[in-house]
PDB file of C-alpha atoms in Angstrom:
ATOM      1  CA  MET A 177       0.000   0.000   0.000  1.00  0.00           C
ATOM      2  CA  SER A 178       1.404   3.383  -1.018  1.00  0.00           C
ATOM      3  CA  HIS A 179       1.860   6.335   1.311  1.00  0.00           C
ATOM      4  CA  GLN A 180      -0.977   8.121  -0.505  1.00  0.00           C
ATOM      5  CA  SER A 181      -3.329   5.209   0.141  1.00  0.00           C
ATOM      6  CA  VAL A 182      -2.396   5.076   3.810  1.00  0.00           C
ATOM      7  CA  ALA A 183      -2.892   8.827   4.161  1.00  0.00           C
ATOM      8  CA  ALA A 184      -6.262   8.617   2.408  1.00  0.00           C
ATOM      9  CA  ALA A 185      -7.379   5.741   4.663  1.00  0.00           C
ATOM     10  CA  LEU A 186      -6.354   7.663   7.786  1.00  0.00           C
ATOM     11  CA  SER A 187      -8.139  10.776   6.545  1.00  0.00           C
ATOM     12  CA  ASP A 188     -11.338   8.791   5.860  1.00  0.00           C
ATOM     13  CA  THR A 189     -11.159   7.210   9.298  1.00  0.00           C
ATOM     14  CA  ALA A 190     -10.622  10.562  11.029  1.00  0.00           C
ATOM     15  CA  THR A 191     -13.585  12.059   9.162  1.00  0.00           C
ATOM     16  CA  MET A 192     -15.925   9.227  10.136  1.00  0.00           C
ATOM     17  CA  ILE A 193     -14.701   9.261  13.744  1.00  0.00           C
ATOM     18  CA  ASP A 194     -15.456  12.987  13.930  1.00  0.00           C
ATOM     19  CA  ARG A 195     -18.919  12.401  12.464  1.00  0.00           C
ATOM     20  CA  SER A 196     -19.770   9.571  14.863  1.00  0.00           C
ATOM     21  CA  VAL A 197     -18.503  11.406  17.942  1.00  0.00           C
ATOM     22  CA  ARG A 198     -20.529  14.506  17.023  1.00  0.00           C
ATOM     23  CA  LEU A 199     -23.635  12.373  16.526  1.00  0.00           C
ATOM     24  CA  ALA A 200     -23.040  10.708  19.895  1.00  0.00           C
ATOM     25  CA  ARG A 201     -22.803  14.117  21.584  1.00  0.00           C
ATOM     26  CA  ARG A 202     -26.064  15.219  20.006  1.00  0.00           C
ATOM     27  CA  ASN A 203     -27.833  12.006  20.976  1.00  0.00           C
ATOM     28  CA  ALA A 204     -27.853  12.900  24.652  1.00  0.00           C
ATOM     29  CA  ASP A 205     -30.658  10.515  25.595  1.00  0.00           C
ATOM     30  CA  THR A 206     -28.580   7.492  24.505  1.00  0.00           C
ATOM     31  CA  LEU A 207     -25.624   8.639  26.598  1.00  0.00           C
ATOM     32  CA  PHE A 208     -27.952   9.403  29.500  1.00  0.00           C
ATOM     33  CA  ALA A 209     -29.447   5.895  29.350  1.00  0.00           C
ATOM     34  CA  ALA A 210     -25.991   4.295  29.114  1.00  0.00           C
ATOM     35  CA  ILE A 211     -25.069   6.079  32.354  1.00  0.00           C
ATOM     36  CA  LEU A 212     -28.366   5.951  34.243  1.00  0.00           C
ATOM     37  CA  LEU A 213     -29.127   2.239  33.811  1.00  0.00           C
ATOM     38  CA  PRO A 214     -25.805   0.998  35.291  1.00  0.00           C
ATOM     39  CA  LEU A 215     -26.164   3.490  38.138  1.00  0.00           C
ATOM     40  CA  LEU A 216     -29.647   2.197  38.921  1.00  0.00           C
ATOM     41  CA  MET A 217     -28.427  -1.412  38.765  1.00  0.00           C
ATOM     42  CA  MET A 218     -25.533  -0.626  41.095  1.00  0.00           C
ATOM     43  CA  ALA A 219     -27.805   1.134  43.571  1.00  0.00           C
ATOM     44  CA  LEU A 220     -30.258  -1.788  43.426  1.00  0.00           C
ATOM     45  CA  PHE A 221     -27.634  -4.429  44.149  1.00  0.00           C
ATOM     46  CA  VAL A 222     -25.713  -2.407  46.747  1.00  0.00           C
ATOM     47  CA  TYR A 223     -28.660  -1.080  48.760  1.00  0.00           C
ATOM     48  CA  VAL A 224     -31.396  -3.690  48.172  1.00  0.00           C
ATOM     49  CA  PHE A 225     -29.721  -7.053  47.551  1.00  0.00           C
ATOM     50  CA  GLY A 226     -26.232  -6.443  48.954  1.00  0.00           C
ATOM     51  CA  GLY A 227     -27.143  -7.100  52.567  1.00  0.00           C
ATOM     52  CA  ALA A 228     -28.409 -10.588  51.736  1.00  0.00           C
ATOM     53  CA  ILE A 229     -25.467 -11.630  49.524  1.00  0.00           C
ATOM     54  CA  SER A 230     -22.311 -13.032  51.120  1.00  0.00           C
ATOM     55  CA  THR A 231     -19.127 -12.610  49.106  1.00  0.00           C
ATOM     56  CA  GLY A 232     -16.516 -12.629  51.855  1.00  0.00           C
ATOM     57  CA  THR A 233     -15.939  -8.897  51.437  1.00  0.00           C
ATOM     58  CA  GLN A 234     -17.907  -5.655  51.444  1.00  0.00           C
ATOM     59  CA  TYR A 235     -20.463  -6.199  48.694  1.00  0.00           C
ATOM     60  CA  VAL A 236     -19.974  -2.825  47.000  1.00  0.00           C
ATOM     61  CA  ASN A 237     -16.305  -3.720  46.440  1.00  0.00           C
ATOM     62  CA  TYR A 238     -17.371  -7.037  44.930  1.00  0.00           C
ATOM     63  CA  VAL A 239     -20.082  -5.751  42.599  1.00  0.00           C
ATOM     64  CA  VAL A 240     -18.480  -2.625  41.101  1.00  0.00           C
ATOM     65  CA  PRO A 241     -16.207  -4.495  38.624  1.00  0.00           C
ATOM     66  CA  GLY A 242     -19.271  -6.339  37.340  1.00  0.00           C
ATOM     67  CA  ILE A 243     -21.175  -3.077  36.969  1.00  0.00           C
ATOM     68  CA  LEU A 244     -18.308  -1.672  34.899  1.00  0.00           C
ATOM     69  CA  LEU A 245     -18.632  -4.596  32.478  1.00  0.00           C
ATOM     70  CA  LEU A 246     -22.402  -4.104  32.425  1.00  0.00           C
ATOM     71  CA  THR A 247     -21.853  -0.448  31.532  1.00  0.00           C
ATOM     72  CA  THR A 248     -19.837  -1.422  28.457  1.00  0.00           C
ATOM     73  CA  GLY A 249     -22.675  -3.714  27.372  1.00  0.00           C
ATOM     74  CA  TYR A 250     -25.152  -0.837  27.362  1.00  0.00           C
ATOM     75  CA  GLY A 251     -22.721   1.296  25.386  1.00  0.00           C
ATOM     76  CA  ALA A 252     -22.105  -1.444  22.826  1.00  0.00           C
ATOM     77  CA  ALA A 253     -25.835  -1.960  22.340  1.00  0.00           C
ATOM     78  CA  SER A 254     -26.069   1.726  21.408  1.00  0.00           C
ATOM     79  CA  THR A 255     -23.349   1.166  18.810  1.00  0.00           C
ATOM     80  CA  ALA A 256     -25.318  -1.649  17.178  1.00  0.00           C
ATOM     81  CA  MET A 257     -28.353   0.619  16.912  1.00  0.00           C
ATOM     82  CA  ALA A 258     -26.306   3.511  15.492  1.00  0.00           C
ATOM     83  CA  VAL A 259     -24.826   1.282  12.767  1.00  0.00           C
ATOM     84  CA  ALA A 260     -28.253  -0.171  11.981  1.00  0.00           C
ATOM     85  CA  ASP A 261     -29.645   3.345  11.662  1.00  0.00           C
ATOM     86  CA  ASP A 262     -26.959   4.224   9.116  1.00  0.00           C
ATOM     87  CA  MET A 263     -27.629   1.013   7.202  1.00  0.00           C
ATOM     88  CA  SER A 264     -31.394   1.473   7.058  1.00  0.00           C
ATOM     89  CA  THR A 265     -31.803   5.225   6.460  1.00  0.00           C
ATOM     90  CA  GLY A 266     -29.790   5.552   3.256  1.00  0.00           C
ATOM     91  CA  MET A 267     -26.657   7.052   4.797  1.00  0.00           C
ATOM     92  CA  ILE A 268     -24.540   4.136   3.618  1.00  0.00           C
ATOM     93  CA  ASP A 269     -25.891   4.527   0.076  1.00  0.00           C
ATOM     94  CA  ARG A 270     -24.747   8.147   0.097  1.00  0.00           C
ATOM     95  CA  LEU A 271     -21.327   7.182   1.428  1.00  0.00           C
ATOM     96  CA  ARG A 272     -20.960   4.530  -1.276  1.00  0.00           C
ATOM     97  CA  SER A 273     -20.975   7.306  -3.870  1.00  0.00           C
ATOM     98  CA  LEU A 274     -17.891   8.808  -2.214  1.00  0.00           C
ATOM     99  CA  PRO A 275     -14.315   7.463  -2.264  1.00  0.00           C
ATOM    100  CA  ILE A 276     -14.420   6.446   1.418  1.00  0.00           C
ATOM    101  CA  ARG A 277     -12.907   3.198   2.707  1.00  0.00           C
ATOM    102  CA  SER A 278     -15.579   0.875   4.033  1.00  0.00           C
ATOM    103  CA  VAL A 279     -13.749   0.136   7.268  1.00  0.00           C
ATOM    104  CA  ALA A 280     -13.692   3.868   8.109  1.00  0.00           C
ATOM    105  CA  VAL A 281     -17.465   3.930   8.635  1.00  0.00           C
ATOM    106  CA  LEU A 282     -17.385   1.150  11.213  1.00  0.00           C
ATOM    107  CA  THR A 283     -14.229   2.520  12.835  1.00  0.00           C
ATOM    108  CA  GLY A 284     -16.016   5.814  13.384  1.00  0.00           C
ATOM    109  CA  HIS A 285     -18.849   4.086  15.233  1.00  0.00           C
ATOM    110  CA  VAL A 286     -16.416   2.060  17.327  1.00  0.00           C
ATOM    111  CA  ALA A 287     -14.444   5.187  18.277  1.00  0.00           C
ATOM    112  CA  ALA A 288     -17.659   6.916  19.333  1.00  0.00           C
ATOM    113  CA  SER A 289     -18.563   3.844  21.384  1.00  0.00           C
ATOM    114  CA  VAL A 290     -15.204   3.944  23.171  1.00  0.00           C
ATOM    115  CA  ALA A 291     -15.641   7.658  23.959  1.00  0.00           C
ATOM    116  CA  ARG A 292     -19.194   7.098  25.188  1.00  0.00           C
ATOM    117  CA  ASN A 293     -18.134   4.154  27.339  1.00  0.00           C
ATOM    118  CA  ALA A 294     -15.191   6.057  28.805  1.00  0.00           C
ATOM    119  CA  THR A 295     -17.540   8.843  29.932  1.00  0.00           C
ATOM    120  CA  ALA A 296     -20.097   6.421  31.364  1.00  0.00           C
ATOM    121  CA  THR A 297     -17.443   4.335  33.130  1.00  0.00           C
ATOM    122  CA  ALA A 298     -15.843   7.388  34.759  1.00  0.00           C
ATOM    123  CA  ILE A 299     -19.222   8.530  36.099  1.00  0.00           C
ATOM    124  CA  VAL A 300     -20.050   5.029  37.381  1.00  0.00           C
ATOM    125  CA  VAL A 301     -16.703   4.853  39.219  1.00  0.00           C
ATOM    126  CA  LEU A 302     -17.320   8.249  40.863  1.00  0.00           C
ATOM    127  CA  ALA A 303     -20.815   7.128  41.920  1.00  0.00           C
ATOM    128  CA  ALA A 304     -19.375   3.868  43.263  1.00  0.00           C
ATOM    129  CA  LEU A 305     -16.895   5.805  45.392  1.00  0.00           C
ATOM    130  CA  ALA A 306     -19.795   7.821  46.790  1.00  0.00           C
ATOM    131  CA  MET A 307     -21.596   4.545  47.617  1.00  0.00           C
ATOM    132  CA  GLY A 308     -18.626   3.240  49.580  1.00  0.00           C
ATOM    133  CA  PHE A 309     -16.438   1.554  46.975  1.00  0.00           C
ATOM    134  CA  ARG A 310     -12.896   1.524  48.355  1.00  0.00           C
ATOM    135  CA  PRO A 311     -10.329   0.153  45.886  1.00  0.00           C
ATOM    136  CA  ASN A 312      -6.803  -0.401  47.170  1.00  0.00           C
ATOM    137  CA  ALA A 313      -5.149  -0.411  43.739  1.00  0.00           C
ATOM    138  CA  GLY A 314      -1.943   1.435  43.035  1.00  0.00           C
ATOM    139  CA  VAL A 315      -1.250   3.450  39.902  1.00  0.00           C
ATOM    140  CA  GLY A 316      -0.014   0.373  38.020  1.00  0.00           C
ATOM    141  CA  GLU A 317      -3.083  -1.658  38.919  1.00  0.00           C
ATOM    142  CA  TRP A 318      -5.406   1.169  37.841  1.00  0.00           C
ATOM    143  CA  PHE A 319      -3.674   1.415  34.465  1.00  0.00           C
ATOM    144  CA  ALA A 320      -3.845  -2.358  34.052  1.00  0.00           C
ATOM    145  CA  ALA A 321      -7.565  -2.411  34.877  1.00  0.00           C
ATOM    146  CA  ILE A 322      -8.269   0.515  32.533  1.00  0.00           C
ATOM    147  CA  GLY A 323      -6.263  -1.124  29.755  1.00  0.00           C
ATOM    148  CA  LEU A 324      -8.168  -4.388  30.052  1.00  0.00           C
ATOM    149  CA  LEU A 325     -11.506  -2.579  30.135  1.00  0.00           C
ATOM    150  CA  LEU A 326     -10.499  -0.578  27.059  1.00  0.00           C
ATOM    151  CA  LEU A 327      -9.550  -3.753  25.180  1.00  0.00           C
ATOM    152  CA  TYR A 328     -12.880  -5.332  26.148  1.00  0.00           C
ATOM    153  CA  VAL A 329     -14.831  -2.228  25.096  1.00  0.00           C
ATOM    154  CA  VAL A 330     -13.142  -2.110  21.686  1.00  0.00           C
ATOM    155  CA  ALA A 331     -13.764  -5.811  21.086  1.00  0.00           C
ATOM    156  CA  LEU A 332     -17.400  -5.599  22.179  1.00  0.00           C
ATOM    157  CA  SER A 333     -17.960  -2.450  20.114  1.00  0.00           C
ATOM    158  CA  TRP A 334     -16.701  -4.159  16.953  1.00  0.00           C
ATOM    159  CA  LEU A 335     -19.003  -7.085  17.649  1.00  0.00           C
ATOM    160  CA  ALA A 336     -21.895  -4.656  18.109  1.00  0.00           C
ATOM    161  CA  ALA A 337     -20.978  -2.967  14.833  1.00  0.00           C
ATOM    162  CA  GLY A 338     -21.239  -6.337  13.085  1.00  0.00           C
ATOM    163  CA  LEU A 339     -24.657  -6.939  14.631  1.00  0.00           C
ATOM    164  CA  GLY A 340     -25.737  -3.494  13.470  1.00  0.00           C
ATOM    165  CA  VAL A 341     -24.714  -4.337   9.903  1.00  0.00           C
ATOM    166  CA  ILE A 342     -26.900  -7.456   9.702  1.00  0.00           C
ATOM    167  CA  ALA A 343     -29.853  -5.891  11.526  1.00  0.00           C
ATOM    168  CA  ARG A 344     -32.680  -4.716   9.282  1.00  0.00           C
ATOM    169  CA  SER A 345     -33.830  -1.986  11.649  1.00  0.00           C
ATOM    170  CA  VAL A 346     -32.797  -0.174  14.810  1.00  0.00           C
ATOM    171  CA  GLU A 347     -35.305  -2.261  16.758  1.00  0.00           C
ATOM    172  CA  SER A 348     -33.858  -5.540  15.532  1.00  0.00           C
ATOM    173  CA  ALA A 349     -30.343  -4.302  16.354  1.00  0.00           C
ATOM    174  CA  SER A 350     -31.508  -3.706  19.911  1.00  0.00           C
ATOM    175  CA  THR A 351     -32.847  -7.262  20.048  1.00  0.00           C
ATOM    176  CA  LEU A 352     -29.688  -8.787  18.581  1.00  0.00           C
ATOM    177  CA  SER A 353     -27.492  -6.981  21.101  1.00  0.00           C
ATOM    178  CA  PHE A 354     -29.587  -8.152  24.062  1.00  0.00           C
ATOM    179  CA  PHE A 355     -27.191 -10.988  24.863  1.00  0.00           C
ATOM    180  CA  MET A 356     -24.409  -8.454  25.548  1.00  0.00           C
ATOM    181  CA  LEU A 357     -26.594  -7.056  28.330  1.00  0.00           C
ATOM    182  CA  PHE A 358     -27.715 -10.456  29.599  1.00  0.00           C
ATOM    183  CA  LEU A 359     -24.406 -12.371  29.664  1.00  0.00           C
ATOM    184  CA  PRO A 360     -22.945 -10.504  32.697  1.00  0.00           C
ATOM    185  CA  TYR A 361     -25.828 -11.776  34.823  1.00  0.00           C
ATOM    186  CA  LEU A 362     -24.578 -15.335  34.214  1.00  0.00           C
ATOM    187  CA  SER A 363     -21.029 -14.445  35.278  1.00  0.00           C
ATOM    188  CA  SER A 364     -19.362 -13.681  38.595  1.00  0.00           C
ATOM    189  CA  ALA A 365     -20.472 -10.055  38.330  1.00  0.00           C
ATOM    190  CA  PHE A 366     -23.066 -10.112  41.115  1.00  0.00           C
ATOM    191  CA  VAL A 367     -22.594 -13.357  43.035  1.00  0.00           C
ATOM    192  CA  PRO A 368     -19.755 -15.907  43.327  1.00  0.00           C
ATOM    193  CA  PRO A 369     -20.230 -18.791  40.871  1.00  0.00           C
ATOM    194  CA  ASP A 370     -19.998 -21.382  43.674  1.00  0.00           C
ATOM    195  CA  THR A 371     -23.321 -20.097  45.055  1.00  0.00           C
ATOM    196  CA  MET A 372     -25.094 -20.989  41.803  1.00  0.00           C
ATOM    197  CA  PRO A 373     -26.769 -24.333  41.017  1.00  0.00           C
ATOM    198  CA  ALA A 374     -24.323 -27.049  39.987  1.00  0.00           C
ATOM    199  CA  TRP A 375     -25.515 -27.068  36.352  1.00  0.00           C
ATOM    200  CA  LEU A 376     -24.981 -23.303  36.034  1.00  0.00           C
ATOM    201  CA  ARG A 377     -21.524 -23.050  37.622  1.00  0.00           C
ATOM    202  CA  PRO A 378     -19.578 -24.215  34.536  1.00  0.00           C
ATOM    203  CA  VAL A 379     -21.432 -21.653  32.412  1.00  0.00           C
ATOM    204  CA  SER A 380     -20.542 -18.862  34.830  1.00  0.00           C
ATOM    205  CA  THR A 381     -16.946 -19.983  35.327  1.00  0.00           C
ATOM    206  CA  HIS A 382     -15.974 -20.610  31.711  1.00  0.00           C
ATOM    207  CA  GLN A 383     -17.766 -17.837  29.858  1.00  0.00           C
ATOM    208  CA  PRO A 384     -15.609 -14.932  28.563  1.00  0.00           C
ATOM    209  CA  ILE A 385     -16.882 -12.196  30.863  1.00  0.00           C
ATOM    210  CA  THR A 386     -16.019 -13.918  34.157  1.00  0.00           C
ATOM    211  CA  PRO A 387     -12.199 -13.839  33.742  1.00  0.00           C
ATOM    212  CA  VAL A 388     -12.380 -10.184  32.690  1.00  0.00           C
ATOM    213  CA  ILE A 389     -14.412  -9.321  35.785  1.00  0.00           C
ATOM    214  CA  GLU A 390     -12.168 -11.363  38.084  1.00  0.00           C
ATOM    215  CA  THR A 391      -9.055  -9.714  36.645  1.00  0.00           C
ATOM    216  CA  VAL A 392     -10.455  -6.192  37.022  1.00  0.00           C
ATOM    217  CA  ARG A 393     -11.663  -7.101  40.522  1.00  0.00           C
ATOM    218  CA  GLY A 394      -8.206  -8.379  41.403  1.00  0.00           C
ATOM    219  CA  PHE A 395      -6.474  -5.244  40.098  1.00  0.00           C
ATOM    220  CA  LEU A 396      -8.812  -2.882  41.940  1.00  0.00           C
ATOM    221  CA  THR A 397      -9.497  -4.710  45.209  1.00  0.00           C
ATOM    222  CA  GLY A 398      -6.538  -7.066  45.610  1.00  0.00           C
ATOM    223  CA  THR A 399      -8.373 -10.384  45.229  1.00  0.00           C
ATOM    224  CA  PRO A 400      -6.339 -13.216  43.631  1.00  0.00           C
ATOM    225  CA  VAL A 401      -6.147 -12.954  39.846  1.00  0.00           C
ATOM    226  CA  GLY A 402      -4.577 -16.368  39.175  1.00  0.00           C
ATOM    227  CA  ASN A 403      -4.804 -17.388  35.533  1.00  0.00           C
ATOM    228  CA  ASN A 404      -7.776 -15.100  34.934  1.00  0.00           C
ATOM    229  CA  GLY A 405      -5.505 -12.388  33.554  1.00  0.00           C
ATOM    230  CA  ILE A 406      -4.219 -14.614  30.743  1.00  0.00           C
ATOM    231  CA  ARG A 407      -7.710 -15.974  30.065  1.00  0.00           C
ATOM    232  CA  ALA A 408      -9.132 -12.440  29.922  1.00  0.00           C
ATOM    233  CA  LEU A 409      -6.481 -11.317  27.417  1.00  0.00           C
ATOM    234  CA  VAL A 410      -7.013 -14.381  25.238  1.00  0.00           C
ATOM    235  CA  TRP A 411     -10.801 -13.929  25.248  1.00  0.00           C
ATOM    236  CA  CYS A 412     -10.612 -10.186  24.516  1.00  0.00           C
ATOM    237  CA  CYS A 413      -8.002 -10.477  21.764  1.00  0.00           C
ATOM    238  CA  GLY A 414      -9.839 -13.409  20.196  1.00  0.00           C
ATOM    239  CA  LEU A 415     -13.139 -11.555  20.333  1.00  0.00           C
ATOM    240  CA  LEU A 416     -11.552  -8.440  18.839  1.00  0.00           C
ATOM    241  CA  LEU A 417     -10.022 -10.338  15.918  1.00  0.00           C
ATOM    242  CA  PHE A 418     -13.230 -12.261  15.267  1.00  0.00           C
ATOM    243  CA  SER A 419     -15.403  -9.150  15.510  1.00  0.00           C
ATOM    244  CA  VAL A 420     -13.267  -6.980  13.221  1.00  0.00           C
ATOM    245  CA  VAL A 421     -13.180  -9.668  10.525  1.00  0.00           C
ATOM    246  CA  LEU A 422     -16.904 -10.390  10.914  1.00  0.00           C
ATOM    247  CA  ALA A 423     -18.024  -6.743  10.908  1.00  0.00           C
ATOM    248  CA  THR A 424     -15.905  -5.664   7.942  1.00  0.00           C
ATOM    249  CA  SER A 425     -16.818  -8.763   5.912  1.00  0.00           C
ATOM    250  CA  LEU A 426     -20.531  -8.324   6.546  1.00  0.00           C
ATOM    251  CA  TYR A 427     -20.330  -4.614   5.751  1.00  0.00           C
ATOM    252  CA  ARG A 428     -18.579  -5.169   2.426  1.00  0.00           C
ATOM    253  CA  LYS A 429     -20.984  -7.960   1.513  1.00  0.00           C
ATOM    254  CA  ARG A 430     -24.070  -5.875   2.278  1.00  0.00           C
ATOM    255  CA  THR A 431     -22.816  -2.690   0.610  1.00  0.00           C
ATOM    256  CA  ARG A 432     -21.987  -4.544  -2.603  1.00  0.00           C
ATOM    257  CA  ARG A 433     -25.690  -5.218  -3.207  1.00  0.00           C
TER     258      ARG A 433
END
């Protein structure tokens, strides 16, 4: 690839990132929902259910890492709907008439998703501190936790972009992305897996979200990480590779019609 081609690809990507971020800023209700829903869930579990759940530690310290993963799920679902809106309202047809690289469109939506999730996550952490969350992480552990969360957000956002491409409407994109909101409930986000029924424990223990949660929990609160760190990296990197290939392939296939 020539230097001119690389420069053109970077310019296309920057243009679409700017467009998607500006749209995300204007769509305040989506950002508000992505922040409010995790806050309500955290308040519900900390103040209503927390007193009845035994985790061997203060429950707010246990549940916050799971809430952070839940927050990214809400943000990714918004990405799927934004891509589906572009696909169904004729925006993609207009872009096809311009010399814009196809991957730039999806990259713009993913970048907006990362920005939206970063804002929501920061607000959730501040609210958690107000509710009594007391992490004992050092600077290195905070950077490690943020880095892992960022990798997970990027991977999940690319997967959401792929779901948005195949969805035929914004409503169907919301339905397709439901599993990203539901899967954390079957993980170690809210209760330890060993408190679950025997048939459900393997699902909770071996699904991809649990090692990410356990690693973030270990970085922030000092619980043992064990091999969860390696498992979390493998899951996130594998999901990212799969999602990028899937989303770009589906986009090119659909826009060739």
